[in-house]
Amino acid sequence: MPTEPDADVRLDFPLADGVARRGDAERAGILDAPGFGKHFTDHMARAVWTPDGWGEDAVVAHAPLVLSPAAAVLHYAQEIFEGLKAYRHEDGSVWAFRPEANARRFARSARRLALPVLPESAFLRSIEQLVAADLDWVPTGGENSLYLRPFMFASESFLGVRPAKEVTYLCIASPAGAYFGDGEIQPVSIWLSQEYTRAAPGGTGAAKCGGNYAASLQAQAEAAAHGCDQVAFLDAVESRWVEELGGMNLFFVLDDGTLVTPELTGTILEGVTRTSVLQIARDLGHEVEERRVDVAEWRDGCASGRVREVFACGTAAVVTPVGALVEPGSRAVPGDGGTGEVTAAIRRRLTDVQLGRAEDVHGWMHRLV
Ligand code: COI
C-alpha cells in the first residue's frame, strides 16, 4: 500500500542542465493569445515514487513520456491532478493563489485513489522551481496567468489490479487566457443531464481524479448537442439535488442577497475557488448557505425572481455567470440573463486579490518568484 509522506523527506526539484528554450518571438506570439490548455512551457517538474519513497526529483524538459503500454494508469485510471494559477503582479513578482489548499486536496485525492501522498513542502517546491525555470512564460498584464497542472499516475508496468508500486508525479505549465470564449465574460448555458450522474456516495466524486472527468464527457457532449456550454449533474440517488458542473462548482444568488452553494456531501469536489468565494461573499456582507439545493429551487426560482443570479466557479473558469438552465421542453433564466451585479463584484474581488490589485487580507497569495 502507498504510504503517508515521510515528514523528513525533502525534494528540491533542481533544474536540469541543457534544457532547450524556445525563442523570444515564438513565446511572445503564444503569450499574445494563449487560449486555454493549448501551449506549454519549456520545463516540467518530475518525481518518482516507489515503496522506498520519493526520488528522482528534478525540473526537466517538457517532453513526451516514455511509458510502458502496460502502465497501470492506462488500464485502471489510477490518476489524480490539480489545477492552480501563477499570476504576475505589477512589480514583476509572481504569486500562486492558495497552493497549500491544492497540496492538501492533492493529498486527499491520493489517499482515495490509493496513491502515495506527496508532502506539501514537495508540492510547493515543485511549482516554485518550475515557475522559476519558466518565468518568462508568466503572462504580463490583463487577467492572463500561468496555469499549473500537477498530476500523479500509476507508471508501474503491471496488469494486476492493485495499487501501483511505481508512481510518477509531474507538474506542467501552460500560459492561460479565458477558459470560455475569447475573454469577454459571457453567461454560459447549462444542460441538465437527464441520464448521467457524475458521482455516487462512496465513490470518487470528492477526489480530483481523471476518471471523474472521463465520466462527465458523454454528458458534456449531450450538452453541446443541445446547444449548451456546460452540463450540470444531479445527485445519483434521488436525481433531485444539484451537485456541480463537469469541472466547476455552482452558486445561486437569492433576491435577499444570500449566496447558496450545494453542500459537500462527499460527491462534490471541494473547489479552492468555491471556498474562497464563500469567504469573499461574507467579506462583502452577504449571508452564505452551504446546503442541499433542489433543482426545482433553481428552475422555479428563476421564474419567481427568488434566484437572481447563478454562477459557476473554478480555477480555470474563475467566476463565470450562468445564463439559461436548459432541460427538455424548458429553459430557466435568472434575472435578465446577463452578468449579475453580485457575480461581477465577487469576480472582481477575487481577481483583484490574485493579480495584486487588492489587499490580500486572508493571506491567500504565496510568492513564487
Ligand atoms: C480547474 O479549474 O483547474 C480544473 O481542473 C477544471 C478543468 C475543467 C480545467
Short mmCIF file of C-alpha atoms and ligand atoms in Angstrom, two decimals:
data_model
loop_
_atom_site.label_atom_id
_atom_site.label_comp_id
_atom_site.label_asym_id
_atom_site.label_seq_id
_atom_site.Cartn_x
_atom_site.Cartn_y
_atom_site.Cartn_z
CA MET A 1 0.00 0.00 0.00
CA PRO A 2 1.30 3.50 -0.73
CA THR A 3 2.48 5.34 2.32
CA GLU A 4 1.83 8.59 4.07
CA PRO A 5 4.68 11.03 3.42
CA ASP A 6 7.85 10.73 5.38
CA ALA A 7 7.96 14.02 7.30
CA ASP A 8 11.72 14.23 6.76
CA VAL A 9 11.64 13.69 3.02
CA ARG A 10 12.97 16.73 1.21
CA LEU A 11 12.51 17.08 -2.52
CA ASP A 12 14.32 20.02 -4.09
CA PHE A 13 13.43 19.68 -7.77
CA PRO A 14 16.81 21.00 -9.04
CA LEU A 15 16.83 22.42 -12.56
CA ALA A 16 18.40 20.02 -15.07
CA ASP A 17 21.18 21.39 -17.31
CA GLY A 18 20.84 21.98 -21.01
CA VAL A 19 17.07 22.15 -21.49
CA ALA A 20 16.32 23.87 -24.83
CA ARG A 21 14.23 27.04 -24.56
CA ARG A 22 12.01 28.43 -27.27
CA GLY A 23 12.94 31.83 -28.66
CA ASP A 24 11.53 35.18 -27.55
CA ALA A 25 9.48 35.69 -30.73
CA GLU A 26 7.76 32.30 -30.53
CA ARG A 27 6.98 32.76 -26.84
CA ALA A 28 5.69 36.30 -27.35
CA GLY A 29 3.36 35.06 -30.11
CA ILE A 30 1.92 32.44 -27.76
CA LEU A 31 1.56 34.83 -24.82
CA ASP A 32 -0.28 37.26 -27.05
CA ALA A 33 -3.31 34.94 -27.30
CA PRO A 34 -2.68 31.89 -25.13
CA GLY A 35 -6.21 30.43 -25.09
CA PHE A 36 -6.58 27.66 -22.51
CA GLY A 37 -4.54 24.45 -22.28
CA LYS A 38 -3.07 24.67 -25.77
CA HIS A 39 0.51 25.78 -25.22
CA PHE A 40 3.07 24.55 -22.73
CA THR A 41 6.26 25.97 -21.28
CA ASP A 42 9.77 24.56 -21.76
CA HIS A 43 10.02 22.64 -18.48
CA MET A 44 8.12 20.32 -16.17
CA ALA A 45 8.73 19.16 -12.60
CA ARG A 46 9.05 15.43 -12.04
CA ALA A 47 9.47 12.96 -9.18
CA VAL A 48 9.04 9.20 -8.91
CA TRP A 49 7.72 7.15 -6.01
CA THR A 50 8.49 3.50 -5.26
CA PRO A 51 7.95 1.64 -1.99
CA ASP A 52 11.39 3.01 -0.97
CA GLY A 53 9.98 6.54 -1.06
CA TRP A 54 10.13 9.59 -3.31
CA GLY A 55 13.16 10.36 -5.51
CA GLU A 56 14.42 11.40 -8.96
CA ASP A 57 13.04 14.90 -8.30
CA ALA A 58 14.07 17.45 -10.91
CA VAL A 59 12.82 20.14 -13.26
CA VAL A 60 13.41 18.71 -16.73
CA ALA A 61 12.40 19.42 -20.34
CA HIS A 62 8.65 19.35 -21.07
CA ALA A 63 8.79 16.39 -23.43
CA PRO A 64 6.81 13.24 -24.35
CA LEU A 65 6.97 10.49 -21.76
CA VAL A 66 8.35 7.01 -22.20
CA LEU A 67 5.63 4.81 -20.70
CA SER A 68 5.11 1.07 -20.87
CA PRO A 69 1.90 0.09 -22.70
CA ALA A 70 1.26 -1.95 -19.54
CA ALA A 71 1.48 1.12 -17.29
CA ALA A 72 -1.35 0.62 -14.79
CA VAL A 73 -2.77 4.12 -15.33
CA LEU A 74 -3.63 3.23 -18.93
CA HIS A 75 -5.75 0.33 -17.76
CA TYR A 76 -7.15 1.18 -14.34
CA ALA A 77 -7.06 5.01 -14.30
CA GLN A 78 -5.10 5.34 -11.06
CA GLU A 79 -4.50 9.07 -11.54
CA ILE A 80 -5.15 12.39 -9.79
CA PHE A 81 -4.50 16.03 -10.68
CA GLU A 82 -4.72 19.62 -9.53
CA GLY A 83 -5.18 22.98 -11.23
CA LEU A 84 -3.85 26.29 -9.93
CA LYS A 85 -2.53 29.51 -11.37
CA ALA A 86 0.52 31.76 -11.06
CA TYR A 87 -0.02 35.49 -11.56
CA ARG A 88 2.48 38.22 -12.36
CA HIS A 89 1.98 41.35 -10.27
CA GLU A 90 2.80 44.84 -11.44
CA ASP A 91 6.21 44.86 -9.71
CA GLY A 92 7.23 41.72 -11.64
CA SER A 93 6.85 39.31 -8.70
CA VAL A 94 4.94 36.06 -9.34
CA TRP A 95 2.40 34.57 -6.96
CA ALA A 96 0.27 31.44 -6.68
CA PHE A 97 -3.24 31.54 -5.25
CA ARG A 98 -3.66 29.27 -2.20
CA PRO A 99 -1.30 26.49 -3.40
CA GLU A 100 -1.31 24.97 0.10
CA ALA A 101 -5.02 24.24 -0.36
CA ASN A 102 -4.27 22.47 -3.64
CA ALA A 103 -1.47 20.49 -1.95
CA ARG A 104 -3.86 19.35 0.77
CA ARG A 105 -6.55 18.37 -1.71
CA PHE A 106 -3.92 16.52 -3.78
CA ALA A 107 -3.10 14.53 -0.64
CA ARG A 108 -6.81 13.75 -0.04
CA SER A 109 -7.23 12.66 -3.66
CA ALA A 110 -4.11 10.49 -3.39
CA ARG A 111 -5.50 8.68 -0.34
CA ARG A 112 -8.79 7.97 -2.15
CA LEU A 113 -7.01 6.61 -5.23
CA ALA A 114 -4.50 4.55 -3.19
CA LEU A 115 -1.63 6.70 -4.45
CA PRO A 116 1.30 7.87 -2.31
CA VAL A 117 0.96 11.25 -0.64
CA LEU A 118 3.35 13.89 -1.93
CA PRO A 119 4.45 16.02 1.05
CA GLU A 120 3.01 19.54 0.95
CA SER A 121 6.54 21.02 1.01
CA ALA A 122 7.44 18.99 -2.11
CA PHE A 123 4.26 20.05 -3.92
CA LEU A 124 5.08 23.71 -3.21
CA ARG A 125 8.75 23.34 -4.08
CA SER A 126 7.88 21.71 -7.42
CA ILE A 127 5.80 24.70 -8.50
CA GLU A 128 8.32 27.22 -7.18
CA GLN A 129 11.13 25.58 -9.15
CA LEU A 130 9.05 25.12 -12.29
CA VAL A 131 7.86 28.73 -12.31
CA ALA A 132 11.41 29.98 -11.64
CA ALA A 133 12.63 27.96 -14.65
CA ASP A 134 9.80 29.20 -16.88
CA LEU A 135 9.49 32.73 -15.52
CA ASP A 136 9.36 34.27 -19.00
CA TRP A 137 6.19 32.28 -19.65
CA VAL A 138 4.17 34.01 -16.92
CA PRO A 139 1.92 36.45 -18.81
CA THR A 140 2.11 40.17 -18.07
CA GLY A 141 -0.97 42.39 -17.94
CA GLY A 142 -4.66 41.65 -18.17
CA GLU A 143 -6.09 38.62 -16.38
CA ASN A 144 -3.89 36.05 -18.10
CA SER A 145 -1.90 33.71 -15.89
CA LEU A 146 0.30 30.63 -15.94
CA TYR A 147 -1.92 27.61 -15.33
CA LEU A 148 -0.14 24.89 -13.35
CA ARG A 149 -1.22 21.28 -13.67
CA PRO A 150 0.33 18.96 -11.05
CA PHE A 151 -0.66 15.30 -11.55
CA MET A 152 0.32 11.84 -10.42
CA PHE A 153 -0.26 8.46 -12.02
CA ALA A 154 0.48 4.75 -11.76
CA SER A 155 3.51 4.32 -14.03
CA GLU A 156 4.29 0.76 -12.97
CA SER A 157 4.19 -1.78 -15.78
CA PHE A 158 1.82 -4.35 -14.27
CA LEU A 159 -1.65 -5.60 -15.17
CA GLY A 160 -2.74 -6.95 -11.78
CA VAL A 161 -5.38 -4.83 -10.08
CA ARG A 162 -3.71 -3.36 -7.00
CA PRO A 163 -2.17 -0.02 -6.01
CA ALA A 164 0.87 0.60 -8.22
CA LYS A 165 4.38 0.26 -6.83
CA GLU A 166 5.78 2.88 -9.15
CA VAL A 167 4.07 6.25 -9.37
CA THR A 168 5.15 9.33 -11.32
CA TYR A 169 4.44 12.91 -10.24
CA LEU A 170 4.63 15.65 -12.86
CA CYS A 171 3.75 19.31 -12.95
CA ILE A 172 3.38 21.02 -16.32
CA ALA A 173 2.60 24.69 -17.00
CA SER A 174 0.51 26.41 -19.64
CA PRO A 175 0.02 30.13 -20.25
CA ALA A 176 -3.72 30.69 -19.97
CA GLY A 177 -6.33 33.19 -21.01
CA ALA A 178 -10.07 32.74 -20.56
CA TYR A 179 -11.41 29.17 -20.26
CA PHE A 180 -14.64 30.12 -22.03
CA GLY A 181 -14.80 32.06 -25.29
CA ASP A 182 -12.41 34.81 -26.25
CA GLY A 183 -12.02 36.62 -22.96
CA GLU A 184 -15.30 38.54 -22.85
CA ILE A 185 -17.23 37.41 -19.76
CA GLN A 186 -20.40 35.97 -21.26
CA PRO A 187 -23.01 33.89 -19.42
CA VAL A 188 -22.76 30.18 -20.18
CA SER A 189 -25.78 27.96 -20.80
CA ILE A 190 -26.21 24.75 -18.84
CA TRP A 191 -27.79 21.48 -19.91
CA LEU A 192 -29.28 19.49 -17.04
CA SER A 193 -28.05 15.93 -17.50
CA GLN A 194 -31.06 13.63 -17.77
CA GLU A 195 -29.41 10.26 -17.86
CA TYR A 196 -25.93 10.53 -16.40
CA THR A 197 -24.61 11.21 -12.93
CA ARG A 198 -21.09 12.27 -12.04
CA ALA A 199 -20.54 10.61 -8.67
CA ALA A 200 -22.26 8.30 -6.21
CA PRO A 201 -21.99 8.08 -2.41
CA GLY A 202 -18.82 6.20 -1.55
CA GLY A 203 -17.34 6.88 -5.00
CA THR A 204 -14.61 9.26 -6.08
CA GLY A 205 -16.65 12.45 -6.52
CA ALA A 206 -14.74 14.39 -3.87
CA ALA A 207 -11.36 13.41 -5.34
CA LYS A 208 -9.82 15.24 -8.28
CA CYS A 209 -9.16 12.20 -10.43
CA GLY A 210 -9.21 11.88 -14.20
CA GLY A 211 -11.91 9.21 -14.04
CA ASN A 212 -14.49 11.71 -12.80
CA TYR A 213 -13.81 13.90 -15.81
CA ALA A 214 -13.91 10.96 -18.23
CA ALA A 215 -17.31 10.04 -16.82
CA SER A 216 -18.59 13.57 -17.49
CA LEU A 217 -17.61 13.71 -21.16
CA GLN A 218 -20.61 11.94 -22.67
CA ALA A 219 -22.94 14.19 -20.68
CA GLN A 220 -20.90 17.20 -21.82
CA ALA A 221 -21.28 16.02 -25.44
CA GLU A 222 -25.03 15.78 -24.86
CA ALA A 223 -24.99 19.36 -23.53
CA ALA A 224 -23.19 20.53 -26.67
CA ALA A 225 -25.69 18.67 -28.85
CA HIS A 226 -28.42 20.71 -27.12
CA GLY A 227 -26.53 23.92 -27.83
CA CYS A 228 -25.26 24.33 -24.26
CA ASP A 229 -21.80 25.22 -22.99
CA GLN A 230 -21.75 23.02 -19.89
CA VAL A 231 -23.59 20.21 -18.17
CA ALA A 232 -24.96 20.16 -14.60
CA PHE A 233 -25.28 16.94 -12.64
CA LEU A 234 -27.87 15.96 -10.06
CA ASP A 235 -27.25 13.52 -7.22
CA ALA A 236 -27.13 9.83 -8.11
CA VAL A 237 -29.67 8.68 -5.51
CA GLU A 238 -32.75 10.88 -5.93
CA SER A 239 -31.89 12.72 -9.13
CA ARG A 240 -33.04 15.86 -7.41
CA TRP A 241 -30.18 17.68 -5.66
CA VAL A 242 -27.87 19.93 -7.63
CA GLU A 243 -24.23 18.83 -7.41
CA GLU A 244 -21.80 20.57 -9.78
CA LEU A 245 -20.81 21.06 -13.40
CA GLY A 246 -18.23 18.81 -15.04
CA GLY A 247 -15.35 20.79 -13.54
CA MET A 248 -16.83 23.73 -11.65
CA ASN A 249 -18.89 24.42 -8.53
CA LEU A 250 -22.21 26.29 -8.65
CA PHE A 251 -23.52 29.29 -6.69
CA PHE A 252 -27.00 30.83 -6.53
CA VAL A 253 -27.65 34.44 -5.52
CA LEU A 254 -31.09 34.90 -3.97
CA ASP A 255 -33.23 38.04 -4.06
CA ASP A 256 -32.25 38.94 -0.47
CA GLY A 257 -28.55 38.78 -1.37
CA THR A 258 -27.90 35.36 0.21
CA LEU A 259 -25.43 33.13 -1.63
CA VAL A 260 -26.23 29.43 -1.69
CA THR A 261 -23.95 26.62 -2.86
CA PRO A 262 -24.52 22.86 -2.69
CA GLU A 263 -23.03 21.44 0.50
CA LEU A 264 -20.13 19.00 0.35
CA THR A 265 -21.68 15.58 0.72
CA GLY A 266 -18.71 13.53 -0.48
CA THR A 267 -19.84 13.56 -4.10
CA ILE A 268 -18.84 17.16 -4.89
CA LEU A 269 -15.32 18.48 -5.38
CA GLU A 270 -14.24 20.92 -2.69
CA GLY A 271 -13.14 23.70 -5.03
CA VAL A 272 -10.46 26.11 -3.81
CA THR A 273 -12.31 28.86 -5.68
CA ARG A 274 -15.58 27.70 -4.07
CA THR A 275 -14.11 28.09 -0.56
CA SER A 276 -12.64 31.48 -1.50
CA VAL A 277 -15.94 32.71 -2.96
CA LEU A 278 -17.72 31.79 0.28
CA GLN A 279 -15.23 33.94 2.19
CA ILE A 280 -15.37 36.84 -0.28
CA ALA A 281 -19.18 36.81 -0.15
CA ARG A 282 -19.03 37.06 3.65
CA ASP A 283 -16.47 39.86 3.37
CA LEU A 284 -18.85 41.72 1.04
CA GLY A 285 -21.62 41.40 3.63
CA HIS A 286 -23.65 38.54 2.15
CA GLU A 287 -25.20 35.70 4.11
CA VAL A 288 -23.93 32.37 2.77
CA GLU A 289 -25.52 28.95 2.95
CA GLU A 290 -23.98 25.58 2.17
CA ARG A 291 -26.94 23.26 1.86
CA ARG A 292 -28.72 20.92 -0.48
CA VAL A 293 -30.25 22.71 -3.47
CA ASP A 294 -33.29 21.12 -5.09
CA VAL A 295 -33.19 21.56 -8.87
CA ALA A 296 -36.80 22.80 -8.59
CA GLU A 297 -35.50 25.69 -6.47
CA TRP A 298 -33.21 26.69 -9.38
CA ARG A 299 -35.87 26.19 -12.06
CA ASP A 300 -38.80 27.79 -10.19
CA GLY A 301 -36.62 30.44 -8.54
CA CYS A 302 -35.68 31.84 -11.94
CA ALA A 303 -39.38 32.14 -12.82
CA SER A 304 -40.41 33.69 -9.48
CA GLY A 305 -37.41 36.01 -9.19
CA ARG A 306 -36.18 34.33 -5.99
CA VAL A 307 -33.00 33.21 -7.81
CA ARG A 308 -31.47 36.42 -9.15
CA GLU A 309 -28.09 35.19 -10.34
CA VAL A 310 -26.32 31.89 -10.90
CA PHE A 311 -22.59 31.47 -11.43
CA ALA A 312 -20.02 28.73 -11.80
CA CYS A 313 -16.55 28.87 -10.32
CA GLY A 314 -13.26 27.04 -10.56
CA THR A 315 -9.58 27.73 -11.11
CA ALA A 316 -9.93 27.61 -14.89
CA ALA A 317 -13.39 29.22 -15.07
CA VAL A 318 -12.66 31.78 -12.29
CA VAL A 319 -16.23 33.11 -11.75
CA THR A 320 -18.45 32.65 -14.80
CA PRO A 321 -22.08 33.76 -14.95
CA VAL A 322 -24.64 31.11 -15.78
CA GLY A 323 -27.48 32.11 -18.11
CA ALA A 324 -30.06 29.50 -19.05
CA LEU A 325 -30.69 26.15 -17.38
CA VAL A 326 -31.90 24.02 -20.27
CA GLU A 327 -33.98 20.84 -19.93
CA PRO A 328 -36.20 19.06 -22.46
CA GLY A 329 -39.05 21.50 -23.08
CA SER A 330 -37.94 24.16 -20.61
CA ARG A 331 -35.46 26.96 -20.19
CA ALA A 332 -34.98 28.84 -16.91
CA VAL A 333 -33.04 32.12 -16.92
CA PRO A 334 -32.10 34.07 -13.76
CA GLY A 335 -32.57 37.85 -13.78
CA ASP A 336 -32.15 39.40 -17.21
CA GLY A 337 -29.81 36.62 -18.37
CA GLY A 338 -26.73 38.84 -18.24
CA THR A 339 -23.87 39.02 -15.74
CA GLY A 340 -25.40 39.82 -12.34
CA GLU A 341 -24.06 42.53 -10.04
CA VAL A 342 -23.11 40.17 -7.24
CA THR A 343 -21.39 37.77 -9.65
CA ALA A 344 -19.40 40.67 -11.11
CA ALA A 345 -18.44 42.03 -7.67
CA ILE A 346 -17.23 38.64 -6.42
CA ARG A 347 -15.28 38.02 -9.61
CA ARG A 348 -13.66 41.43 -9.35
CA ARG A 349 -12.63 40.98 -5.72
CA LEU A 350 -11.19 37.52 -6.42
CA THR A 351 -9.19 38.59 -9.47
CA ASP A 352 -8.04 41.80 -7.74
CA VAL A 353 -6.52 39.72 -4.94
CA GLN A 354 -5.00 37.24 -7.39
CA LEU A 355 -3.47 39.97 -9.54
CA GLY A 356 -2.21 42.01 -6.58
CA ARG A 357 -4.67 44.87 -7.12
CA ALA A 358 -6.41 44.42 -3.74
CA GLU A 359 -5.08 43.74 -0.27
CA ASP A 360 -4.66 40.04 0.47
CA VAL A 361 -6.41 40.17 3.85
CA HIS A 362 -6.67 36.38 4.19
CA GLY A 363 -3.02 35.62 3.31
CA TRP A 364 -4.05 33.62 0.25
CA MET A 365 -1.17 34.57 -2.05
CA HIS A 366 2.07 32.58 -1.98
CA ARG A 367 5.10 34.27 -3.52
CA LEU A 368 6.85 32.03 -6.02
CA VAL A 369 9.43 34.41 -7.50
C1 COI B 1 -9.57 23.70 -12.95
O1 COI B 1 -10.42 24.58 -12.85
O2 COI B 1 -8.38 23.91 -12.72
C2 COI B 1 -9.94 22.35 -13.34
O3 COI B 1 -9.25 21.45 -13.01
C3 COI B 1 -11.14 22.15 -14.18
C4 COI B 1 -10.86 21.78 -15.58
C5 COI B 1 -12.20 21.75 -16.24
C6 COI B 1 -9.96 22.67 -16.33
#
